[in-house]
């Protein structure tokens, strides 16, 4: 089965530093997502992206966050100035169209971000 | 914003036992999905239920969507250690296919 790949698997950074988390969605998919999961808590939606623009974002996704599709294959999440509370597992996901309510999301294995 | 409450929060059972986990909300959904997440991995879709009262089976797993499409249950027969993981229900807002909202999760541990 095709996979969503994420790099790095672990990222340690100092508070206030910028981090970029990278994802390669499944090649024929059109909708991309970022989710995060703080240790022991639920999986939370951050943002969805379609046709080179943000489709929907949550309250978590403030001005410190941005997403980009810099080329035809990568999808990135940037956190400009990391805070301690940004420490979490960040999951990238993709789906074929994003237009069907019961469509399957394919998730990557995640990037564990630790902010010190 | 829908709130999907899952119960129980944690469940530890021995191999061979049966169990049921629940996903409840006060909202009505056009469809509901169940995912399983293993440690260090992303969630993986198990099933999608669409019709009120629908029952779907996936080997030893039985999924049911409530008649009113507000709740769902997952029943596992003769649990195995490989069933260990975090079980998540998830829904999309009616009319919006974009955002998938996850429930609070049930962490299942199956031991020998």
mmCIF file of C-alpha atoms in Angstrom:
data_model
loop_
_atom_site.group_PDB
_atom_site.id
_atom_site.type_symbol
_atom_site.label_atom_id
_atom_site.label_comp_id
_atom_site.label_asym_id
_atom_site.label_seq_id
_atom_site.Cartn_x
_atom_site.Cartn_y
_atom_site.Cartn_z
ATOM 1 C CA UNK A 1 0.000 0.000 0.000
ATOM 2 C CA UNK A 2 1.311 3.516 -0.735
ATOM 3 C CA UNK A 3 2.699 5.424 2.206
ATOM 4 C CA UNK A 4 2.983 8.945 3.542
ATOM 5 C CA UNK A 5 6.557 9.538 4.655
ATOM 6 C CA UNK A 6 7.703 12.039 7.260
ATOM 7 C CA UNK A 7 11.138 13.326 8.175
ATOM 8 C CA UNK A 8 12.759 13.585 10.595
ATOM 9 C CA UNK A 9 11.280 10.975 12.902
ATOM 10 C CA UNK A 10 12.577 12.931 15.901
ATOM 11 C CA UNK A 11 13.438 16.616 16.208
ATOM 12 C CA UNK A 12 14.864 18.288 19.274
ATOM 13 C CA UNK A 13 15.025 22.064 19.326
ATOM 14 C CA UNK A 14 15.510 24.949 21.701
ATOM 15 C CA UNK A 15 12.612 27.187 22.639
ATOM 16 C CA UNK A 16 12.347 30.096 20.221
ATOM 17 C CA UNK A 17 13.956 28.266 17.322
ATOM 18 C CA UNK A 18 12.287 27.628 13.994
ATOM 19 C CA UNK A 19 11.576 24.074 12.906
ATOM 20 C CA UNK A 20 10.413 22.645 9.616
ATOM 21 C CA UNK A 21 8.716 19.273 9.549
ATOM 22 C CA UNK A 22 8.659 17.531 6.210
ATOM 23 C CA UNK A 23 6.190 15.191 4.600
ATOM 24 C CA UNK A 24 5.850 13.447 1.271
ATOM 25 C CA UNK A 25 2.154 12.700 0.713
ATOM 26 C CA UNK A 26 0.960 9.893 -1.530
ATOM 27 C CA UNK A 27 1.653 10.972 -5.081
ATOM 28 C CA UNK A 28 -1.865 11.127 -6.578
ATOM 29 C CA UNK A 29 -3.499 12.602 -3.485
ATOM 30 C CA UNK A 30 -4.849 16.120 -3.590
ATOM 31 C CA UNK A 31 -5.639 16.952 0.065
ATOM 32 C CA UNK A 32 -2.987 17.218 2.745
ATOM 33 C CA UNK A 33 -3.272 17.583 6.491
ATOM 34 C CA UNK A 34 -1.254 18.160 9.614
ATOM 35 C CA UNK A 35 -2.360 16.797 12.960
ATOM 36 C CA UNK A 36 -0.604 16.732 16.306
ATOM 37 C CA UNK A 37 -0.819 14.549 19.368
ATOM 38 C CA UNK A 38 0.513 15.752 22.689
ATOM 39 C CA UNK A 39 1.663 12.828 24.818
ATOM 40 C CA UNK A 40 -1.328 11.043 26.303
ATOM 41 C CA UNK A 41 -3.846 13.287 24.593
ATOM 42 C CA UNK A 42 -6.104 13.068 21.567
ATOM 43 C CA UNK A 43 -5.099 13.549 17.954
ATOM 44 C CA UNK A 44 -5.823 17.200 17.117
ATOM 45 C CA UNK A 45 -6.421 18.742 13.700
ATOM 46 C CA UNK A 46 -4.109 21.600 12.748
ATOM 47 C CA UNK A 47 -4.655 22.380 9.089
ATOM 48 C CA UNK A 48 -5.805 21.044 5.740
ATOM 49 C CA UNK A 49 -4.360 22.105 2.395
ATOM 50 C CA UNK A 50 -5.743 21.826 -1.104
ATOM 51 C CA UNK A 51 -4.799 23.353 -4.427
ATOM 52 C CA UNK A 52 -1.854 25.200 -2.912
ATOM 53 C CA UNK A 53 -3.818 26.939 -0.227
ATOM 54 C CA UNK A 54 -5.112 26.335 3.271
ATOM 55 C CA UNK A 55 -8.591 24.830 3.176
ATOM 56 C CA UNK A 56 -9.292 24.824 6.895
ATOM 57 C CA UNK A 57 -7.328 25.459 10.085
ATOM 58 C CA UNK A 58 -7.895 25.063 13.794
ATOM 59 C CA UNK A 59 -7.431 27.539 16.644
ATOM 60 C CA UNK A 60 -4.088 25.867 17.360
ATOM 61 C CA UNK A 61 -2.779 26.890 13.941
ATOM 62 C CA UNK A 62 -1.885 30.488 14.805
ATOM 63 C CA UNK A 63 0.557 32.922 13.170
ATOM 64 C CA UNK A 64 3.516 30.870 14.393
ATOM 65 C CA UNK A 65 2.529 28.039 12.062
ATOM 66 C CA UNK A 66 2.685 27.911 8.293
ATOM 67 C CA UNK A 67 2.423 25.231 5.636
ATOM 68 C CA UNK A 68 3.899 25.050 2.193
ATOM 69 C CA UNK A 69 4.097 22.769 -0.789
ATOM 70 C CA UNK A 70 7.466 23.935 -2.126
ATOM 71 C CA UNK A 71 7.552 21.469 -5.021
ATOM 72 C CA UNK A 72 5.442 18.703 -6.497
ATOM 73 C CA UNK A 73 6.115 16.191 -3.775
ATOM 74 C CA UNK A 74 6.878 17.779 -0.405
ATOM 75 C CA UNK A 75 4.488 19.294 2.110
ATOM 76 C CA UNK A 76 6.007 21.141 5.058
ATOM 77 C CA UNK A 77 4.905 22.494 8.414
ATOM 78 C CA UNK A 78 6.950 25.363 9.805
ATOM 79 C CA UNK A 79 6.838 26.573 13.375
ATOM 80 C CA UNK A 80 8.535 29.973 13.493
ATOM 81 C CA UNK A 81 9.366 30.322 17.168
ATOM 82 C CA UNK A 82 8.806 27.126 19.059
ATOM 83 C CA UNK A 83 7.320 27.047 22.549
ATOM 84 C CA UNK A 84 7.538 24.327 25.161
ATOM 85 C CA UNK A 85 3.883 23.494 24.562
ATOM 86 C CA UNK A 86 4.602 22.735 20.896
ATOM 87 C CA UNK A 87 6.238 19.491 22.021
ATOM 88 C CA UNK A 88 4.139 16.749 20.455
ATOM 89 C CA UNK A 89 4.013 14.094 17.775
ATOM 90 C CA UNK A 90 3.136 15.755 14.474
ATOM 91 C CA UNK A 91 1.365 13.652 11.872
ATOM 92 C CA UNK A 92 1.043 14.406 8.204
ATOM 93 C CA UNK A 93 -1.820 12.822 6.276
ATOM 94 C CA UNK A 94 -3.177 12.836 2.772
ATOM 95 C CA UNK A 95 -6.375 11.784 1.012
ATOM 96 C CA UNK A 96 -7.326 11.317 -2.616
ATOM 97 C CA UNK A 97 -9.796 14.145 -2.994
ATOM 98 C CA UNK A 98 -10.788 15.486 0.422
ATOM 99 C CA UNK A 99 -14.280 15.918 -0.974
ATOM 100 C CA UNK A 100 -15.930 12.738 0.267
ATOM 101 C CA UNK A 101 -17.093 12.542 3.870
ATOM 102 C CA UNK A 102 -16.108 8.905 4.355
ATOM 103 C CA UNK A 103 -12.811 9.087 2.518
ATOM 104 C CA UNK A 104 -9.790 7.407 4.048
ATOM 105 C CA UNK A 105 -6.920 9.459 5.422
ATOM 106 C CA UNK A 106 -3.457 7.961 5.112
ATOM 107 C CA UNK A 107 -1.172 8.997 7.973
ATOM 108 C CA UNK A 108 2.595 9.093 8.160
ATOM 109 C CA UNK A 109 4.524 7.693 11.112
ATOM 110 C CA UNK A 110 4.946 11.117 12.630
ATOM 111 C CA UNK A 111 7.709 13.464 13.755
ATOM 112 C CA UNK A 112 8.263 13.618 17.502
ATOM 113 C CA UNK A 113 9.096 17.250 18.274
ATOM 114 C CA UNK A 114 10.724 18.011 21.616
ATOM 115 C CA UNK A 115 11.151 21.675 22.558
ATOM 116 C CA UNK A 116 13.631 22.258 25.383
ATOM 117 C CA UNK B 1 -17.324 21.600 17.304
ATOM 118 C CA UNK B 2 -18.313 17.989 17.912
ATOM 119 C CA UNK B 3 -17.050 16.312 21.018
ATOM 120 C CA UNK B 4 -16.499 12.613 20.583
ATOM 121 C CA UNK B 5 -16.260 10.856 23.910
ATOM 122 C CA UNK B 6 -14.805 7.396 23.927
ATOM 123 C CA UNK B 7 -15.097 4.896 26.739
ATOM 124 C CA UNK B 8 -13.455 3.349 28.485
ATOM 125 C CA UNK B 9 -10.341 5.485 28.396
ATOM 126 C CA UNK B 10 -8.111 2.520 29.248
ATOM 127 C CA UNK B 11 -8.732 -1.202 29.055
ATOM 128 C CA UNK B 12 -6.393 -3.983 30.045
ATOM 129 C CA UNK B 13 -7.515 -7.530 29.337
ATOM 130 C CA UNK B 14 -6.086 -10.980 28.826
ATOM 131 C CA UNK B 15 -5.819 -12.711 25.506
ATOM 132 C CA UNK B 16 -9.016 -14.542 24.602
ATOM 133 C CA UNK B 17 -11.369 -12.127 26.320
ATOM 134 C CA UNK B 18 -14.057 -10.136 24.537
ATOM 135 C CA UNK B 19 -14.415 -6.380 24.827
ATOM 136 C CA UNK B 20 -16.491 -3.461 23.602
ATOM 137 C CA UNK B 21 -15.447 0.159 23.315
ATOM 138 C CA UNK B 22 -17.775 3.058 22.675
ATOM 139 C CA UNK B 23 -17.788 6.359 20.843
ATOM 140 C CA UNK B 24 -20.534 8.812 21.791
ATOM 141 C CA UNK B 25 -21.635 12.271 20.798
ATOM 142 C CA UNK B 26 -24.699 14.481 20.919
ATOM 143 C CA UNK B 27 -24.285 15.328 17.232
ATOM 144 C CA UNK B 28 -25.486 13.429 14.176
ATOM 145 C CA UNK B 29 -22.896 12.351 11.639
ATOM 146 C CA UNK B 30 -23.129 11.338 8.011
ATOM 147 C CA UNK B 31 -20.372 8.788 8.584
ATOM 148 C CA UNK B 32 -17.952 7.649 11.235
ATOM 149 C CA UNK B 33 -14.568 6.027 10.991
ATOM 150 C CA UNK B 34 -12.557 3.855 13.371
ATOM 151 C CA UNK B 35 -8.765 4.019 13.359
ATOM 152 C CA UNK B 36 -6.153 2.066 15.292
ATOM 153 C CA UNK B 37 -2.890 3.679 16.305
ATOM 154 C CA UNK B 38 0.094 1.629 17.449
ATOM 155 C CA UNK B 39 2.927 3.191 19.461
ATOM 156 C CA UNK B 40 5.182 5.363 17.305
ATOM 157 C CA UNK B 41 2.883 5.147 14.312
ATOM 158 C CA UNK B 42 0.113 7.177 12.749
ATOM 159 C CA UNK B 43 -3.550 6.126 12.897
ATOM 160 C CA UNK B 44 -4.625 3.465 10.388
ATOM 161 C CA UNK B 45 -8.190 3.264 9.146
ATOM 162 C CA UNK B 46 -10.082 0.139 10.176
ATOM 163 C CA UNK B 47 -13.577 0.826 8.893
ATOM 164 C CA UNK B 48 -16.086 3.460 7.809
ATOM 165 C CA UNK B 49 -19.751 3.186 8.794
ATOM 166 C CA UNK B 50 -22.317 5.264 6.959
ATOM 167 C CA UNK B 51 -25.867 4.028 7.545
ATOM 168 C CA UNK B 52 -27.680 4.232 10.899
ATOM 169 C CA UNK B 53 -27.776 0.751 12.439
ATOM 170 C CA UNK B 54 -25.070 -0.518 10.107
ATOM 171 C CA UNK B 55 -22.900 -3.386 11.307
ATOM 172 C CA UNK B 56 -19.555 -4.165 9.717
ATOM 173 C CA UNK B 57 -17.239 -7.037 10.525
ATOM 174 C CA UNK B 58 -13.495 -7.111 10.057
ATOM 175 C CA UNK B 59 -12.319 -10.574 11.156
ATOM 176 C CA UNK B 60 -12.751 -10.527 14.964
ATOM 177 C CA UNK B 61 -13.780 -6.866 15.038
ATOM 178 C CA UNK B 62 -17.446 -5.860 14.807
ATOM 179 C CA UNK B 63 -18.359 -2.215 14.286
ATOM 180 C CA UNK B 64 -21.842 -0.800 14.746
ATOM 181 C CA UNK B 65 -23.189 2.636 13.918
ATOM 182 C CA UNK B 66 -26.044 3.765 16.135
ATOM 183 C CA UNK B 67 -29.530 4.027 14.655
ATOM 184 C CA UNK B 68 -29.503 7.791 15.162
ATOM 185 C CA UNK B 69 -25.949 8.079 13.784
ATOM 186 C CA UNK B 70 -24.715 9.727 16.993
ATOM 187 C CA UNK B 71 -22.682 6.873 18.390
ATOM 188 C CA UNK B 72 -20.750 3.772 17.506
ATOM 189 C CA UNK B 73 -19.274 0.707 19.137
ATOM 190 C CA UNK B 74 -16.384 -1.611 18.410
ATOM 191 C CA UNK B 75 -16.522 -5.152 19.712
ATOM 192 C CA UNK B 76 -13.479 -7.415 19.649
ATOM 193 C CA UNK B 77 -13.968 -11.147 20.039
ATOM 194 C CA UNK B 78 -11.196 -13.296 21.501
ATOM 195 C CA UNK B 79 -8.688 -10.465 21.780
ATOM 196 C CA UNK B 80 -5.083 -11.107 20.801
ATOM 197 C CA UNK B 81 -1.901 -9.324 21.870
ATOM 198 C CA UNK B 82 -1.727 -7.873 18.363
ATOM 199 C CA UNK B 83 -4.927 -5.955 19.076
ATOM 200 C CA UNK B 84 -3.038 -3.763 21.552
ATOM 201 C CA UNK B 85 -3.183 -0.109 20.575
ATOM 202 C CA UNK B 86 -5.127 3.127 20.714
ATOM 203 C CA UNK B 87 -8.575 2.917 19.121
ATOM 204 C CA UNK B 88 -9.893 6.192 17.770
ATOM 205 C CA UNK B 89 -13.250 7.080 16.323
ATOM 206 C CA UNK B 90 -13.334 10.016 13.930
ATOM 207 C CA UNK B 91 -15.905 12.073 12.063
ATOM 208 C CA UNK B 92 -16.110 14.909 9.599
ATOM 209 C CA UNK B 93 -18.470 17.855 9.880
ATOM 210 C CA UNK B 94 -21.552 17.296 7.806
ATOM 211 C CA UNK B 95 -21.111 19.189 4.580
ATOM 212 C CA UNK B 96 -17.369 19.602 5.037
ATOM 213 C CA UNK B 97 -15.131 16.843 3.817
ATOM 214 C CA UNK B 98 -11.918 18.499 4.916
ATOM 215 C CA UNK B 99 -11.412 18.299 8.662
ATOM 216 C CA UNK B 100 -11.428 14.931 10.430
ATOM 217 C CA UNK B 101 -12.105 15.192 14.171
ATOM 218 C CA UNK B 102 -10.892 12.402 16.415
ATOM 219 C CA UNK B 103 -12.388 11.096 19.615
ATOM 220 C CA UNK B 104 -10.603 10.943 22.928
ATOM 221 C CA UNK B 105 -9.451 7.378 22.284
ATOM 222 C CA UNK B 106 -9.489 4.042 24.086
ATOM 223 C CA UNK B 107 -6.097 2.603 24.935
ATOM 224 C CA UNK B 108 -6.296 -1.195 24.829
ATOM 225 C CA UNK B 109 -3.673 -3.503 26.270
ATOM 226 C CA UNK B 110 -3.993 -7.225 25.670
ATOM 227 C CA UNK B 111 -1.679 -9.460 27.681
ATOM 228 C CA UNK B 112 -0.939 -13.174 27.601
#
